[in-house]
Short mmCIF file of C-alpha atoms in Angstrom, two decimals:
data_model
loop_
_atom_site.label_atom_id
_atom_site.label_comp_id
_atom_site.label_asym_id
_atom_site.label_seq_id
_atom_site.Cartn_x
_atom_site.Cartn_y
_atom_site.Cartn_z
CA MET A 1 -42.99 -6.31 27.41
CA GLY A 2 -41.98 -2.49 26.98
CA ARG A 3 -38.92 -0.97 25.31
CA GLY A 4 -38.05 1.28 28.90
CA SER A 5 -38.52 -1.22 31.67
CA GLY A 6 -35.93 -0.38 34.41
CA ARG A 7 -33.79 -2.93 36.45
CA GLY A 8 -34.16 -4.71 39.82
CA SER A 9 -33.71 -2.70 42.79
CA GLY A 10 -31.63 -5.40 44.68
CA PRO A 11 -28.49 -4.23 45.91
CA ARG A 12 -25.93 -3.65 43.12
CA ARG A 13 -23.26 -6.71 42.22
CA ARG A 14 -20.37 -6.41 39.85
CA ALA A 15 -21.64 -6.21 35.84
CA GLY A 16 -20.03 -9.25 34.90
CA PRO A 17 -22.14 -12.10 36.96
CA ARG A 18 -25.23 -10.09 37.00
CA LEU A 19 -25.64 -9.52 33.24
CA GLN A 20 -24.18 -12.91 32.34
CA GLU A 21 -27.40 -14.32 34.87
CA ALA A 22 -29.66 -12.19 32.84
CA ALA A 23 -28.93 -13.21 29.50
CA ARG A 24 -29.53 -16.98 31.04
CA ALA A 25 -32.70 -15.96 32.54
CA VAL A 26 -33.90 -14.69 29.04
CA LEU A 27 -32.95 -17.67 27.29
CA ASP A 28 -34.74 -20.12 30.10
CA SER A 29 -38.01 -18.61 29.60
CA PRO A 30 -40.01 -15.62 27.94
CA ARG A 31 -41.14 -14.88 31.42
CA HIS A 32 -37.75 -12.78 32.26
CA ALA A 33 -38.08 -11.24 28.65
CA ASN A 34 -37.60 -7.80 30.60
CA ARG A 35 -34.04 -8.43 32.00
CA LEU A 36 -33.08 -8.62 27.93
CA LEU A 37 -33.38 -4.58 28.23
CA GLU A 38 -31.17 -4.66 31.08
CA LEU A 39 -28.37 -5.90 29.02
CA LEU A 40 -29.12 -3.49 26.06
CA GLU A 41 -28.87 -0.38 28.87
CA SER A 42 -25.48 -1.90 29.75
CA LEU A 43 -24.03 -0.86 26.42
CA GLU A 44 -25.12 2.71 26.85
CA SER A 45 -23.24 2.99 30.40
CA GLU A 46 -20.62 5.34 31.25
CA VAL A 47 -19.06 2.76 33.03
CA GLU A 48 -16.62 0.93 30.74
CA GLU A 49 -16.31 -2.38 33.19
CA GLU A 50 -20.25 -2.80 32.58
CA VAL A 51 -20.10 -1.73 28.85
CA VAL A 52 -17.31 -4.66 28.12
CA ALA A 53 -19.65 -7.06 30.44
CA GLY A 54 -22.63 -6.00 28.30
CA ILE A 55 -21.10 -6.99 25.10
CA ALA A 56 -19.99 -10.08 26.27
CA ALA A 57 -23.42 -10.90 27.58
CA CYS A 58 -25.49 -9.36 24.82
CA SER A 59 -23.00 -11.34 21.97
CA GLY A 60 -23.81 -14.57 23.79
CA LEU A 61 -27.67 -14.12 24.11
CA PHE A 62 -28.17 -12.95 20.34
CA SER A 63 -26.01 -15.50 19.12
CA SER A 64 -27.87 -18.52 20.92
CA LEU A 65 -31.45 -17.00 20.24
CA VAL A 66 -30.37 -16.94 16.18
CA ARG A 67 -29.15 -20.53 16.49
CA ARG A 68 -32.54 -21.51 18.33
CA GLY A 69 -34.43 -19.67 15.39
CA ALA A 70 -36.36 -17.80 18.00
CA ILE A 71 -35.90 -14.51 16.30
CA HIS A 72 -38.50 -13.43 13.94
CA GLY A 73 -37.49 -13.57 10.12
CA GLY A 74 -38.32 -11.79 7.00
CA ALA A 75 -40.34 -8.51 6.88
CA LEU A 76 -40.60 -7.00 10.22
CA PRO A 77 -43.59 -4.40 10.84
CA ALA A 78 -42.65 -1.37 13.20
CA GLU A 79 -43.38 -1.72 17.07
CA GLU A 80 -46.09 0.61 16.76
CA GLU A 81 -47.71 -1.28 13.89
CA GLU A 82 -47.05 -4.51 15.66
CA ASP A 83 -49.02 -3.93 18.82
CA ALA A 84 -51.91 -2.28 17.03
CA VAL A 85 -52.40 -5.72 14.69
CA ALA A 86 -51.11 -8.28 16.91
CA GLY A 87 -54.11 -9.31 18.53
CA ALA A 88 -55.78 -10.06 15.21
CA GLU A 89 -52.67 -11.38 13.26
CA CYS A 90 -50.30 -12.59 15.41
CA SER A 91 -50.02 -15.46 18.21
CA ALA A 92 -48.17 -14.74 21.55
CA GLU A 93 -44.94 -16.92 20.20
CA GLU A 94 -45.09 -14.87 16.75
CA LYS A 95 -45.16 -11.41 18.64
CA TYR A 96 -42.56 -12.62 21.20
CA GLU A 97 -40.48 -13.29 18.36
CA GLN A 98 -41.06 -10.31 16.43
CA TRP A 99 -40.13 -8.24 19.93
CA LEU A 100 -36.84 -10.12 20.13
CA ARG A 101 -35.98 -9.16 16.54
CA HIS A 102 -36.44 -5.41 17.16
CA ARG A 103 -34.14 -5.86 20.51
CA TYR A 104 -31.89 -7.37 18.06
CA ASN A 105 -31.84 -4.62 15.93
CA ASP A 106 -31.61 -2.50 18.82
CA CYS A 107 -28.30 -4.25 20.05
CA THR A 108 -26.45 -4.11 16.76
CA THR A 109 -27.61 -0.70 16.43
CA GLN A 110 -25.80 0.23 19.78
CA LEU A 111 -22.64 -2.17 19.03
CA LEU A 112 -22.08 -0.32 15.91
CA GLN A 113 -22.08 3.08 18.03
CA LEU A 114 -19.49 1.50 20.33
CA LEU A 115 -16.93 1.15 17.19
CA SER A 116 -16.41 4.78 18.08
CA HIS A 117 -16.09 4.31 21.55
CA ASP A 118 -13.06 6.11 23.39
CA SER A 119 -11.66 2.78 25.03
CA SER A 120 -9.88 0.76 22.38
CA ASP A 121 -11.01 -2.15 24.04
CA VAL A 122 -14.48 -1.50 24.12
CA ARG A 123 -14.09 -0.70 20.71
CA GLU A 124 -12.51 -3.81 19.46
CA LEU A 125 -14.78 -6.21 21.50
CA ALA A 126 -17.98 -4.84 19.72
CA LEU A 127 -16.20 -5.24 16.41
CA CYS A 128 -15.66 -9.02 17.39
CA ALA A 129 -19.45 -9.28 18.60
CA LEU A 130 -20.95 -7.97 15.54
CA MET A 131 -18.59 -10.10 13.38
CA LYS A 132 -19.41 -13.22 15.63
CA LEU A 133 -23.34 -12.02 15.14
CA VAL A 134 -22.50 -12.06 11.14
CA GLN A 135 -21.16 -15.34 11.10
CA THR A 136 -24.27 -16.72 13.37
CA GLU A 137 -26.47 -15.06 11.22
CA GLY A 138 -24.97 -16.53 8.11
CA HIS A 139 -25.11 -19.98 9.60
CA HIS A 140 -28.50 -19.45 10.54
CA PRO A 141 -30.24 -17.03 8.21
CA LEU A 142 -33.02 -14.42 8.99
CA GLY A 143 -35.20 -13.84 6.08
CA ASN A 144 -34.96 -14.37 2.53
CA GLN A 145 -31.17 -14.11 2.45
CA LYS A 146 -30.33 -17.59 0.79
CA THR A 147 -32.21 -16.10 -2.10
CA SER A 148 -29.42 -13.15 -2.60
CA SER A 149 -26.61 -13.31 -4.52
CA ALA A 150 -24.44 -13.24 -1.43
CA GLY A 151 -25.77 -16.72 -0.32
CA ASN A 152 -26.06 -17.30 3.30
CA PHE A 153 -23.86 -14.35 4.03
CA PRO A 154 -25.82 -11.65 5.95
CA TYR A 155 -24.75 -8.48 3.71
CA THR A 156 -27.03 -6.07 5.25
CA LEU A 157 -25.24 -6.32 8.65
CA PHE A 158 -21.98 -6.67 7.35
CA LYS A 159 -21.89 -3.64 5.17
CA ALA A 160 -23.73 -1.39 8.18
CA VAL A 161 -20.15 -2.44 10.20
CA LEU A 162 -18.31 -1.83 7.29
CA ASP A 163 -19.98 1.93 7.01
CA ARG A 164 -19.53 2.50 10.26
CA LEU A 165 -15.76 1.45 10.17
CA LEU A 166 -15.38 3.94 7.24
CA GLU A 167 -16.81 6.81 9.37
CA GLU A 168 -14.37 9.57 9.99
CA GLU A 169 -15.26 9.49 14.14
CA THR A 170 -14.14 5.86 13.95
CA PRO A 171 -10.56 5.41 14.66
CA SER A 172 -8.63 3.89 11.81
CA GLN A 173 -6.71 1.46 14.00
CA LEU A 174 -9.74 -0.17 14.49
CA LEU A 175 -9.18 -1.48 10.69
CA GLY A 176 -5.98 -3.43 12.05
CA ARG A 177 -8.46 -5.92 13.99
CA PHE A 178 -11.02 -6.10 11.19
CA GLN A 179 -8.06 -7.01 8.93
CA GLU A 180 -8.30 -10.35 10.84
CA PHE A 181 -11.53 -11.32 9.21
CA LEU A 182 -10.47 -10.50 6.01
CA GLN A 183 -8.18 -13.91 5.78
CA HIS A 184 -11.41 -15.37 4.82
CA HIS A 185 -12.70 -14.76 1.11
CA ASP A 186 -16.30 -14.24 1.35
CA THR A 187 -15.40 -11.45 4.02
CA GLY A 188 -12.97 -9.93 1.27
CA LEU A 189 -15.42 -10.07 -1.25
CA HIS A 190 -18.12 -8.42 0.42
CA THR A 191 -16.06 -5.79 1.97
CA LEU A 192 -14.80 -5.08 -1.67
CA THR A 193 -18.72 -4.73 -2.65
CA ALA A 194 -19.70 -2.41 0.39
CA LEU A 195 -16.25 -0.65 0.10
CA ARG A 196 -17.23 0.40 -3.59
CA SER A 197 -20.82 1.48 -2.76
CA ARG A 198 -19.72 3.48 -0.33
CA LEU A 199 -16.99 5.26 -2.49
CA ARG A 200 -19.75 5.76 -5.33
CA THR A 201 -22.44 6.90 -2.49
CA VAL A 202 -19.98 9.63 -1.18
CA ALA A 203 -18.94 10.58 -4.53
CA ALA A 204 -22.27 11.13 -5.86
CA THR A 205 -23.86 13.31 -2.68
CA THR A 206 -20.06 15.05 -2.20
CA ALA A 207 -18.97 17.70 -4.55
CA GLN A 208 -15.29 17.17 -4.01
CA GLY A 209 -15.79 13.55 -3.86
CA PRO A 210 -14.31 11.03 -0.76
CA GLY A 211 -12.18 12.88 1.56
CA PRO A 212 -8.76 11.78 2.71
CA GLY A 213 -9.62 9.91 5.66
CA LEU A 214 -12.32 7.70 3.59
CA GLN A 215 -9.49 7.30 0.65
CA GLU A 216 -6.84 6.06 3.60
CA LYS A 217 -8.92 3.59 5.13
CA ALA A 218 -9.97 2.18 1.70
CA PHE A 219 -6.47 1.86 0.88
CA LEU A 220 -6.12 -0.40 3.90
CA LEU A 221 -8.73 -2.57 3.22
CA LEU A 222 -7.96 -2.91 -0.29
CA THR A 223 -4.37 -3.97 0.45
CA ALA A 224 -5.36 -6.21 3.30
CA VAL A 225 -8.01 -8.43 1.29
CA GLN A 226 -6.94 -12.12 0.59
CA MET A 227 -7.48 -12.55 -3.47
CA PRO A 228 -7.89 -16.15 -4.09
CA LEU A 229 -6.08 -17.75 -6.61
CA GLU A 230 -7.86 -21.08 -6.94
CA LYS A 231 -11.24 -22.31 -6.09
CA THR A 232 -9.95 -24.63 -3.67
CA GLU A 233 -8.65 -22.35 -1.70
CA LEU A 234 -11.02 -20.73 -0.68
CA SER A 235 -11.59 -19.82 3.00
CA LEU A 236 -15.39 -18.93 3.97
CA LEU A 237 -16.47 -17.50 7.38
CA VAL A 238 -19.98 -18.56 6.26
CA LYS A 239 -20.09 -21.70 4.48
CA GLY A 240 -23.54 -22.32 2.59
CA ASP A 241 -25.19 -25.08 1.13
CA ASP A 242 -23.07 -26.98 -1.40
CA LYS A 243 -26.19 -26.93 -4.09
CA THR A 244 -26.39 -23.02 -3.60
CA GLU A 245 -24.55 -21.22 -6.53
CA THR A 246 -23.33 -18.18 -5.29
CA LYS A 247 -20.67 -15.26 -6.55
CA VAL A 248 -18.73 -16.02 -3.63
CA THR A 249 -17.25 -19.36 -5.05
CA ASP A 250 -16.41 -17.93 -8.44
CA ILE A 251 -12.62 -16.47 -8.75
CA LYS A 252 -13.83 -14.17 -12.14
CA GLU A 253 -16.26 -12.42 -9.71
CA HIS A 254 -13.43 -11.61 -7.13
CA ARG A 255 -11.43 -10.35 -9.70
CA LYS A 256 -14.44 -8.46 -11.00
CA VAL A 257 -15.26 -6.72 -8.16
CA PHE A 258 -11.37 -6.02 -6.92
CA GLU A 259 -10.86 -4.36 -10.15
CA ASN A 260 -13.82 -2.21 -10.08
CA THR A 261 -13.38 -1.05 -6.39
CA TRP A 262 -9.78 -0.25 -7.46
CA LEU A 263 -10.81 1.75 -10.43
CA GLU A 264 -13.74 3.44 -8.20
CA LEU A 265 -10.65 4.68 -5.68
CA LEU A 266 -8.47 5.83 -8.37
CA LYS A 267 -11.08 7.88 -10.12
CA HIS A 268 -10.83 10.38 -7.33
CA LYS A 269 -7.90 12.59 -6.39
CA LEU A 270 -5.44 11.22 -3.82
CA PRO A 271 -3.64 12.86 -1.53
CA GLN A 272 0.28 12.89 -2.36
CA GLY A 273 1.43 10.61 0.02
CA LEU A 274 -1.53 7.90 -0.59
CA TYR A 275 -0.48 8.65 -4.19
CA LYS A 276 2.75 7.38 -3.83
CA ARG A 277 1.91 4.43 -1.57
CA VAL A 278 -0.72 3.40 -4.45
CA LEU A 279 1.72 3.31 -7.39
CA VAL A 280 4.19 1.28 -5.07
CA ILE A 281 2.22 -1.81 -4.92
CA LEU A 282 0.24 -1.13 -8.03
CA HIS A 283 2.43 -3.54 -10.58
CA ASP A 284 2.79 -6.48 -8.16
CA ARG A 285 -0.35 -6.55 -5.92
CA VAL A 286 -2.93 -5.07 -7.80
CA MET A 287 -2.62 -5.52 -11.49
CA PRO A 288 -1.85 -9.26 -11.30
CA HIS A 289 -5.28 -9.67 -9.85
CA MET A 290 -7.06 -7.48 -12.46
CA ARG A 291 -9.07 -8.67 -15.50
CA LYS A 292 -7.99 -6.00 -17.47
CA PRO A 293 -4.81 -4.45 -16.35
CA PRO A 294 -4.53 -1.85 -19.53
CA LEU A 295 -8.00 0.03 -17.62
CA LEU A 296 -5.10 1.09 -15.53
CA MET A 297 -2.97 3.02 -18.68
CA ASP A 298 -4.91 6.36 -18.20
CA PHE A 299 -4.26 6.57 -14.57
CA LEU A 300 -0.28 5.35 -14.87
CA LYS A 301 -0.05 7.87 -17.81
CA ALA A 302 -1.16 10.75 -16.05
CA SER A 303 0.95 9.92 -13.13
CA TYR A 304 4.03 9.43 -15.31
CA ASP A 305 3.07 13.38 -16.51
CA ILE A 306 3.53 14.65 -13.38
CA GLY A 307 7.15 14.52 -12.49
CA GLY A 308 9.10 14.10 -9.61
CA ALA A 309 8.83 10.95 -7.53
CA VAL A 310 5.34 10.41 -8.77
CA SER A 311 6.52 9.89 -12.41
CA LEU A 312 9.67 7.69 -10.90
CA LEU A 313 6.68 5.46 -9.15
CA ALA A 314 4.57 5.18 -12.10
CA LEU A 315 7.54 3.43 -14.19
CA ASN A 316 6.63 -0.01 -12.77
CA GLY A 317 2.95 -0.02 -13.65
CA LEU A 318 3.71 1.40 -17.23
CA PHE A 319 6.55 -1.07 -17.90
CA VAL A 320 4.29 -4.10 -17.05
CA LEU A 321 1.47 -2.75 -19.50
CA ILE A 322 4.35 -1.78 -22.30
CA HIS A 323 5.76 -5.43 -22.06
CA GLN A 324 3.33 -7.82 -21.06
CA TYR A 325 0.41 -6.15 -22.77
CA ASN A 326 2.16 -4.10 -25.84
CA LEU A 327 0.72 -0.87 -25.11
CA GLU A 328 2.20 2.02 -26.75
CA TYR A 329 3.35 5.40 -25.27
CA PRO A 330 4.43 7.69 -28.13
CA ASP A 331 6.49 10.06 -25.48
CA PHE A 332 7.65 7.71 -22.83
CA TYR A 333 11.66 8.28 -23.80
CA LYS A 334 11.06 11.78 -24.10
CA LYS A 335 9.67 11.62 -20.56
CA LEU A 336 12.11 9.21 -19.22
CA TYR A 337 14.85 11.39 -20.32
CA SER A 338 13.37 14.50 -18.84
CA LEU A 339 13.71 12.61 -15.60
CA LEU A 340 17.46 12.42 -15.71
CA GLU A 341 17.72 15.54 -13.23
CA PRO A 342 20.45 15.67 -10.41
CA SER A 343 17.73 15.02 -8.08
CA ILE A 344 17.69 11.72 -9.47
CA PHE A 345 20.47 10.76 -6.85
CA HIS A 346 19.10 11.72 -3.99
CA VAL A 347 15.68 10.32 -3.77
CA LYS A 348 14.21 7.23 -2.00
CA TYR A 349 13.07 5.40 -5.29
CA ARG A 350 16.58 5.80 -7.04
CA ALA A 351 17.22 2.00 -6.97
CA ARG A 352 13.89 1.19 -8.44
CA PHE A 353 14.06 3.92 -11.08
CA PHE A 354 17.73 2.80 -12.41
CA HIS A 355 16.67 -1.12 -12.45
CA LEU A 356 13.63 0.22 -14.72
CA ALA A 357 15.49 2.49 -16.87
CA ASP A 358 17.84 -0.04 -17.57
CA LEU A 359 15.09 -2.58 -18.82
CA PHE A 360 13.89 0.06 -20.83
CA LEU A 361 17.26 1.05 -22.65
CA SER A 362 18.06 -2.58 -23.57
CA SER A 363 16.25 -2.72 -26.43
CA THR A 364 18.61 -2.85 -29.62
CA HIS A 365 16.01 -1.00 -31.70
CA LEU A 366 16.27 2.66 -29.93
CA PRO A 367 17.70 5.20 -32.51
CA ALA A 368 20.88 5.95 -32.28
CA TYR A 369 20.11 9.67 -31.56
CA LEU A 370 18.13 8.85 -28.42
CA VAL A 371 21.02 6.35 -27.22
CA LEU A 372 23.66 9.04 -27.68
CA ALA A 373 21.48 11.58 -25.95
CA PHE A 374 20.94 9.45 -22.76
CA VAL A 375 24.43 8.76 -22.62
CA LYS A 376 25.40 12.33 -22.79
CA ARG A 377 23.02 13.46 -20.02
CA LEU A 378 24.04 10.72 -17.75
CA SER A 379 27.51 11.53 -18.30
CA ARG A 380 26.99 15.24 -17.79
CA LEU A 381 24.88 14.27 -14.45
CA SER A 382 28.00 12.73 -13.07
CA LEU A 383 29.54 15.97 -12.38
CA THR A 384 27.29 16.29 -9.91
CA ALA A 385 26.63 13.23 -8.42
CA PRO A 386 27.57 11.90 -5.28
CA PRO A 387 30.55 8.87 -4.82
CA HIS A 388 28.02 6.28 -4.14
CA ALA A 389 25.60 6.94 -7.12
CA LEU A 390 28.93 7.58 -9.64
CA LEU A 391 29.94 3.71 -8.56
CA LEU A 392 26.28 2.94 -9.92
CA LEU A 393 26.17 5.48 -12.83
CA LEU A 394 29.41 4.61 -14.62
CA PRO A 395 29.07 0.71 -15.29
CA PHE A 396 25.62 2.28 -16.09
CA ILE A 397 26.88 3.93 -19.13
CA GLY A 398 29.34 1.32 -19.76
CA ASN A 399 26.78 -1.20 -20.33
CA LEU A 400 25.09 1.36 -22.50
CA VAL A 401 28.06 1.76 -24.73
CA ARG A 402 28.40 -1.73 -24.77
CA ARG A 403 24.47 -2.48 -25.84
CA HIS A 404 24.91 0.21 -28.34
CA PRO A 405 28.08 0.43 -30.28
CA SER A 406 27.19 3.69 -31.85
CA SER A 407 27.61 5.54 -28.77
CA ARG A 408 31.55 4.61 -28.87
CA VAL A 409 32.08 7.71 -30.90
CA LEU A 410 31.45 10.03 -27.45
CA LEU A 411 34.37 8.09 -25.68
CA HIS A 412 36.43 8.28 -28.58
CA ARG A 413 36.25 12.42 -29.48
CA ALA A 414 36.89 12.65 -25.51
CA ALA A 415 40.15 10.27 -25.80
CA ALA A 416 41.39 12.14 -29.07
CA GLY A 417 40.53 15.65 -27.55
CA LEU A 418 38.80 16.47 -30.62
CA ALA A 419 36.07 18.13 -28.01
CA ASP A 420 36.21 21.47 -26.55
CA VAL A 421 34.60 21.86 -23.18
CA THR A 422 33.68 25.46 -23.39
CA SER A 423 31.73 24.92 -26.51
CA ASP A 424 30.18 21.35 -25.90
CA PRO A 425 27.17 21.85 -28.32
CA TYR A 426 25.18 19.47 -26.01
CA ALA A 427 22.31 21.60 -24.60
CA MET A 428 21.22 20.18 -21.02
CA GLU A 429 18.34 22.15 -21.10
CA GLU A 430 16.58 20.88 -23.90
CA GLU A 431 13.79 18.54 -23.18
CA ASP A 432 13.84 16.68 -26.72
CA PRO A 433 16.63 14.22 -27.16
CA ALA A 434 16.59 14.66 -30.43
CA LYS A 435 17.41 18.26 -29.90
CA SER A 436 19.77 18.47 -27.51
CA GLY A 437 23.07 18.01 -29.83
CA ALA A 438 24.35 14.77 -28.02
CA SER A 439 25.49 13.54 -31.35
CA ASP A 440 28.07 16.33 -31.48
CA SER A 441 29.37 16.11 -28.35
CA SER A 442 31.73 13.91 -26.53
CA LEU A 443 32.19 12.29 -22.79
CA TRP A 444 34.76 14.95 -21.37
CA GLU A 445 33.10 14.33 -17.93
CA ILE A 446 34.15 10.80 -17.99
CA GLN A 447 37.69 11.87 -18.23
CA SER A 448 37.31 14.54 -15.50
CA LEU A 449 36.36 11.78 -12.87
CA GLN A 450 39.58 10.03 -13.61
CA ARG A 451 41.08 12.45 -11.29
CA HIS A 452 38.26 12.17 -8.84
CA TYR A 453 38.95 12.13 -5.05
CA HIS A 454 37.55 8.79 -4.39
CA PRO A 455 40.13 6.15 -5.67
CA ASP A 456 36.96 3.60 -6.73
CA VAL A 457 35.38 6.14 -8.98
CA ALA A 458 38.67 7.25 -10.30
CA THR A 459 39.17 3.78 -11.08
CA ALA A 460 35.59 3.44 -12.69
CA ALA A 461 36.11 6.39 -15.00
CA THR A 462 39.44 5.24 -16.47
CA ALA A 463 37.80 1.65 -17.26
CA LEU A 464 35.43 3.17 -19.60
CA THR A 465 38.23 4.88 -21.63
CA ARG A 466 40.20 1.51 -22.17
CA PRO A 467 38.60 -1.23 -24.45
CA LEU A 468 35.28 -2.72 -23.31
CA SER A 469 34.55 -6.22 -23.07
CA ASP A 470 31.40 -7.52 -24.47
CA VAL A 471 30.23 -8.97 -21.32
CA GLU A 472 28.08 -6.54 -19.46
CA GLU A 473 28.64 -5.35 -15.66
CA ASP A 474 26.14 -6.75 -13.17
CA LEU A 475 24.32 -3.69 -11.61
CA SER A 476 22.29 -5.28 -9.26
CA PRO A 477 24.92 -4.89 -6.14
CA LEU A 478 25.14 -1.19 -6.59
CA LEU A 479 21.59 -0.26 -7.07
CA GLU A 480 21.30 -0.02 -3.30
CA LEU A 481 24.71 1.68 -2.56
CA SER A 482 24.55 4.30 -0.17
CA SER A 483 26.95 6.58 1.54
CA THR A 484 26.94 5.00 4.57
CA GLU A 485 27.83 1.64 2.97
CA LEU A 486 30.43 3.57 1.20
CA PHE A 487 32.18 4.90 4.11
CA GLU A 488 32.06 1.49 6.55
CA ARG A 489 33.41 -0.47 3.39
CA GLU A 490 36.33 2.34 3.11
CA VAL A 491 36.46 1.84 7.00
CA LYS A 492 37.20 -1.84 6.89
CA LYS A 493 39.94 -1.78 4.50
CA LYS A 494 43.40 -2.86 5.71
CA ILE A 495 46.13 -0.81 4.13
CA LYS A 496 49.77 -1.75 4.78
CA ASN A 497 51.49 1.19 3.38
CA VAL A 498 50.31 4.75 4.61
CA PRO A 499 51.63 7.88 2.74
CA LEU A 500 52.56 10.38 4.78
CA GLU A 501 53.30 14.09 3.58
CA PHE A 502 55.75 15.51 5.99
CA GLU A 503 59.25 16.20 6.15
CA LEU A 504 61.43 14.58 8.87
CA PRO A 505 62.89 17.19 11.13
CA GLN A 506 66.45 18.15 11.46
CA GLY A 507 66.61 19.88 14.77
CA LEU A 508 64.16 20.94 17.48
CA LEU A 509 63.40 24.01 16.17
CA GLY A 510 63.26 22.76 12.55
CA LYS A 511 66.76 23.67 11.86
CA LYS A 512 69.73 21.52 11.66
CA GLY A 513 72.85 22.31 14.03
CA ASP A 514 71.02 24.58 15.77
CA THR A 515 71.77 25.84 19.59
CA LEU A 516 69.47 23.39 21.41
CA THR A 517 69.97 20.36 19.02
CA SER A 518 73.48 19.80 20.80
CA ARG A 519 71.54 19.64 24.50
CA TRP A 520 68.46 17.48 23.21
CA THR A 521 68.43 14.52 20.37
CA LEU A 522 65.49 13.83 18.62
#
C-alpha cells in the first residue's frame, strides 16, 4: 500500500459514479485499499466536476470509516517509522488502521486547501465535508479526546478549519456558510476559543498586530456566535456522554470566553469603518453577555475622546456603564458639550445622539451653569440648522427649560430685549461650559426663528416664548425626521385658500383704457 499508486487504465467514465464505486470498494475490503488513493488524487484535479465528486466520495468514505472505528486513534508514528517497525510491533490490521489514519490526515489537509479554491461551490462543499468529519469524529472520537476540556469535540480538526477560514487567501464570503454551524453553542464556544488563540498568536508574531482582513473576519464571527442564555437552551453539534462534565455545558464558561475574545480584538487598532460598526453593537449585543462590562471603560473612554462620529457612537456604551454600573467620567459633560457642532445635524447617527443627550441631560442635579451652556449652545446652532433638524431642536430646548427652571432667564432676557445681539457675551468657541459666558446671555436666536421661512419652525419658535406647560414634549417621533419626509408632508397638505401676489390687469397692455382694450375684452 503506497501513497503514490495510480489509477486503473480502463476507459474514462464520469467522475461521480467512478469515485463512488471506488469508495464502496475500499469499504468492502482492504484488498481495494489502493483505490483510496484515486479518491485523494481527485481532490487535486483541475477539473471542477471531478473535485466536487471527490469531495462527496471522500466525505462519505471517511465518515463511514470513523464510525466503524477502522481508523487508528491515539499517537501516530510517521509513515517511514511505521514501515521500519511494523513487522516487529504491529499486526497487519493495526498497520492498515495506521495507514488509513495517514490517508485521513491527507484528506483533511487537501479539503482545507480547497477552502481557497477559485470555485465557490468547491469551497462550500469542502467546508461542509470538513464539518461533517468534525461531527462524525466527535461522536466517534479518535485518540484521547474524551479526557480533554472540550469533551468529545474534535478541537484539533476544528481549529485547523477555522485557522484556514481566517487566512487572507480564503474569501470572506465562505464565513457566511460557516455561520450556519454557529447556531450550535459548542461550535460557537470553540470558535471563540480558536479565534482568540489566532489573534494572540498573530499579535505575538507580527509587530503591527492583526491586519484589517483578520479583524474583519473576527468581527463577523464574533457577531454570528449564538450566546446561550440558559442551560436548557444549549444546542450541540457534538453531543457527548451525559456523565462527562465539560466546559461546553457551562454558561459561565461561554461568557468568559466571549468576553476574553472581544477584549483581545479590541486591544488592537481597528480600521475606521470596523471601529464604528463595533461601537454600534457594543451596548446591546456584546455588553449583556460579558461577565464584567466595566472592562470596556478604557476602550469606550478612548473612543469618546476621538471626536466626530466615533464619539457619538461611544455614547451608548458609556451610558450603560454610567447608569447601570455607576462608573464616573469626570469630563463627560464637557466632552458632550464639545460634540454640539453644526455637523451634528447632518451625521448618520443624529437620532441616536439626541436620544442619549436627552437622557444625560434629564438629571435635575446638573449645575445651573452647565444647563445654561447647553441651552445657549443649542440655541446658537439653530441659526444654521436645516428645518427638519429645527423641528427636533426647538422642542429639545423647550424640554430642557421645563426641567431646569433656572434656564428660563435666557428666554426672559430675549423677550424683554435686554440683550444686544452684537455684544452677546456667549463664546461659541469656548470648550469649557463654565467659561462660555452663557449665564449672561439670552436666547435671541429663538426670537429670530419666529420669522423663519418654514411655518412649522416659526410656530415652534413662537411657542417657546410663551408660558410653557409642565408636560414635556415627546421627542421620539421627531428623532428620525428627515428633509425628505418633511417635503412629503408638505406636499400632502391640502390648502383651500392659496394667497397670490399679483395685480389684476386692467387692459391688454396693463393700462386701463388703452386702444386695444376697446377691441378685445379680457
